[in-house]
């Protein structure tokens, strides 16, 4: 790709400009706000003067509602041979584009799945898209050249192209991005008139839970408008769950009743929440198959367990993968965990060196003993029970 | 403090034990789940054998609903001279305690504002409470000895004691901790039956927004039950905002209508969310008064602006504090920002050395020019406008 035009030098447009300029592509920056374009240029994202002839590809980096209009405008003046956009909604722009330009074969919808709470060119980074999915939604009549023109910046930004249909994409982002933004805003809005002494108690949990609500309000209103139906469908379900929970809470508030049947709605929602998180664990934290279960009896001198935990941590065993128990026969404390099969042997040797008698419970045991609980360890419930049994208190 | 007993060796109890043991206090660990207590002991949090005589202080580290019962039990057997708890709800335990023990003057309610998503003794850390608020809710009849007995571990855990009344505390945590947990669970619950290709699009934003929903479901159900009324009050307001938003979204979904009056409910909620976040910015990010506004004209060669931003970043000026503009008279790009007064002079010198002509706009300008916009920079709106004007696209 030799020449690229970017229309809309906000966070995304400017970041693409920075990445492509580094790859030697001649990038032309356009924005209705001249100082935004000049800011992007001064950052090194490209130049602000118009291209002499049509460029290979124009990236329309404006909000969803503005895509079709800007695209038609630029097609009319022949800005580029191919066009794409980066809007976080795809069905609406696709509909509007097919109505606004004569030949839609030069347009491929796109959505790089990256961003920051800050917006504007100053927040741009050349590495913003590295390793992130970049959704493309080519229509049936799209030209091969156009598709290839779009795939090149995706690759050069270090992103992973992912082809989806518009509706599938819009339902997906409604669930994973747009509805979560609304839910975070609903909570953040409660903090507006909160008393000072309440704010003294704010911790990282609340900050993380509401961080995404910091995005630009008008931009996000346009995103929600453009994806109204899928977002509304998710939020209707949220509303149902909330209504059920509120009924239970207000009954409890009245009679202050003891735990019992009226606890179910709470437990049910909270458990579904825990279950929902399993699917979105960051890859490293995710439990993988093909692990080997270990069982290590330890002496109960202070710090002994910490020493063992540190040792197995070196082999990627987190405390979430560990269960401590007491051997019924020998009344001895045992630590059970699982390690990636690949490092099982090495860890076994290391543990022996450091004075522990590790049992690989996946090989038949030398002596009779109750079946290892670690095989069930993948069942979060076991961990939950263990935790509940130890009656911890949380903030 | 010579002797301490901890009843309930979960995350909080075990963490207190670790911190106090390091300070040479003799810590006795009790838990209805023997293996939890033995796990805590093996980590170095104390010993599992019962104290010979009454200890100075007993920390009841069990869920809110269980505090009064366990406290009465331990008072009856004379475990300690003074008692406290760490439950995240304070009014209910206080009511129940005054009913369950003859002399409530030995009890001081407490709530260390620290925690992790993981629970159980294995998640414990000696530094869990460092720098965190530790709320104490002493009743009118509490004995001075009891108060002092409780203040000592607070100090030795490196926490900041904060005295509140029970109701004030419960309203505060309902807003800053309990309702946010529910809201995060409401969103996380939506992910349970989500299609795989949707999960491929999940980013850090959603992970952070739902992280707190990972806490133990039964424990949190007990917390919500114990603080039902204040939590319900917050969630009712959330429900109202959600209902208003849903009506607007579903109207839009039907007519797909253009931006207009029906956008207001969205913009309103999102803007209130942004406003709500201002109060809970982590201290470092917070803007402080007594800054000196600067204005630097720059040459628009690629990378020049990045070079300036890097330079002022060394003086704690983040991009949120920066506005770029174009000088109307000279058609020259200018960068405006504010620096802590203390380093203003030094930065001015540094900028001059590196070839920039920085103007301190707080001192009368040498030449006529329009008033600096940086004075309004604290008005988030200006930043918002600047961002909206540059038409960025977000994920």
Coordinates of N, CA, C and O in Angstrom, one line a residue, chain A residues 29 34 54 65 81 95 105 129 134 170 215 233 258-259 263 268 301 336 364 369:
Chain A
X29 N -4.1 13.2 6.2 CA -5.0 13.4 7.3 C -6.1 14.4 7.0 O -5.7 15.6 6.7
X34 N -9.7 21.4 11.8 CA -8.3 21.5 11.3 C -7.3 21.3 12.4 O -6.3 20.6 12.1
X54 N -6.3 10.0 -6.5 CA -7.0 9.1 -5.6 C -6.0 8.2 -4.9 O -5.0 7.7 -5.5
X65 N -23.0 7.2 13.0 CA -24.1 7.9 12.3 C -23.6 8.8 11.2 O -24.3 9.2 10.3
X81 N -9.5 4.7 -4.1 CA -10.0 3.6 -4.9 C -10.9 2.7 -4.1 O -11.8 2.1 -4.5
X95 N -26.2 -0.4 5.6 CA -27.5 0.0 5.0 C -27.4 1.4 4.3 O -27.7 1.5 3.2
X105 N -19.2 -1.7 -4.1 CA -18.2 -2.8 -4.2 C -16.8 -2.3 -3.7 O -15.9 -3.1 -3.5
X129 N -3.4 -1.3 18.2 CA -4.2 -2.4 17.6 C -3.4 -3.8 17.7 O -4.0 -4.8 17.3
X134 N -9.6 -7.3 14.5 CA -10.1 -6.2 13.7 C -11.2 -6.8 12.8 O -10.9 -7.5 11.8
X170 N -22.9 -6.7 15.3 CA -23.6 -5.7 16.1 C -24.2 -6.4 17.4 O -24.2 -5.8 18.4
X215 N -16.0 7.4 28.7 CA -15.9 7.8 27.3 C -16.7 9.0 27.0 O -17.6 9.4 27.7
X233 N -32.0 -5.1 23.6 CA -32.4 -6.5 23.9 C -31.6 -7.0 25.1 O -32.1 -7.6 26.0
X258 N -34.7 -13.9 58.1 CA -33.5 -14.7 58.2 C -33.2 -15.3 56.8 O -34.1 -15.2 55.9
X259 N -32.0 -15.7 56.5 CA -31.7 -16.3 55.3 C -32.7 -17.5 55.0 O -33.1 -18.1 55.9
X263 N -33.5 -15.7 49.8 CA -32.1 -15.5 49.4 C -31.8 -16.0 48.0 O -30.9 -15.5 47.3
X268 N -28.8 -16.7 43.0 CA -29.0 -17.1 41.6 C -28.3 -16.1 40.7 O -27.5 -16.4 39.9
X301 N 4.7 -26.4 59.8 CA 5.4 -25.3 60.5 C 5.1 -24.0 59.8 O 4.9 -24.0 58.6
X336 N -3.1 -29.9 47.2 CA -3.4 -30.5 45.9 C -3.4 -29.4 44.8 O -4.0 -28.3 45.1
X364 N -1.4 -44.4 39.2 CA -2.0 -45.2 40.3 C -1.2 -45.1 41.6 O 0.0 -45.2 41.5
X369 N -6.0 -44.7 49.1 CA -6.4 -43.4 49.7 C -7.6 -42.9 49.0 O -7.9 -43.4 47.9

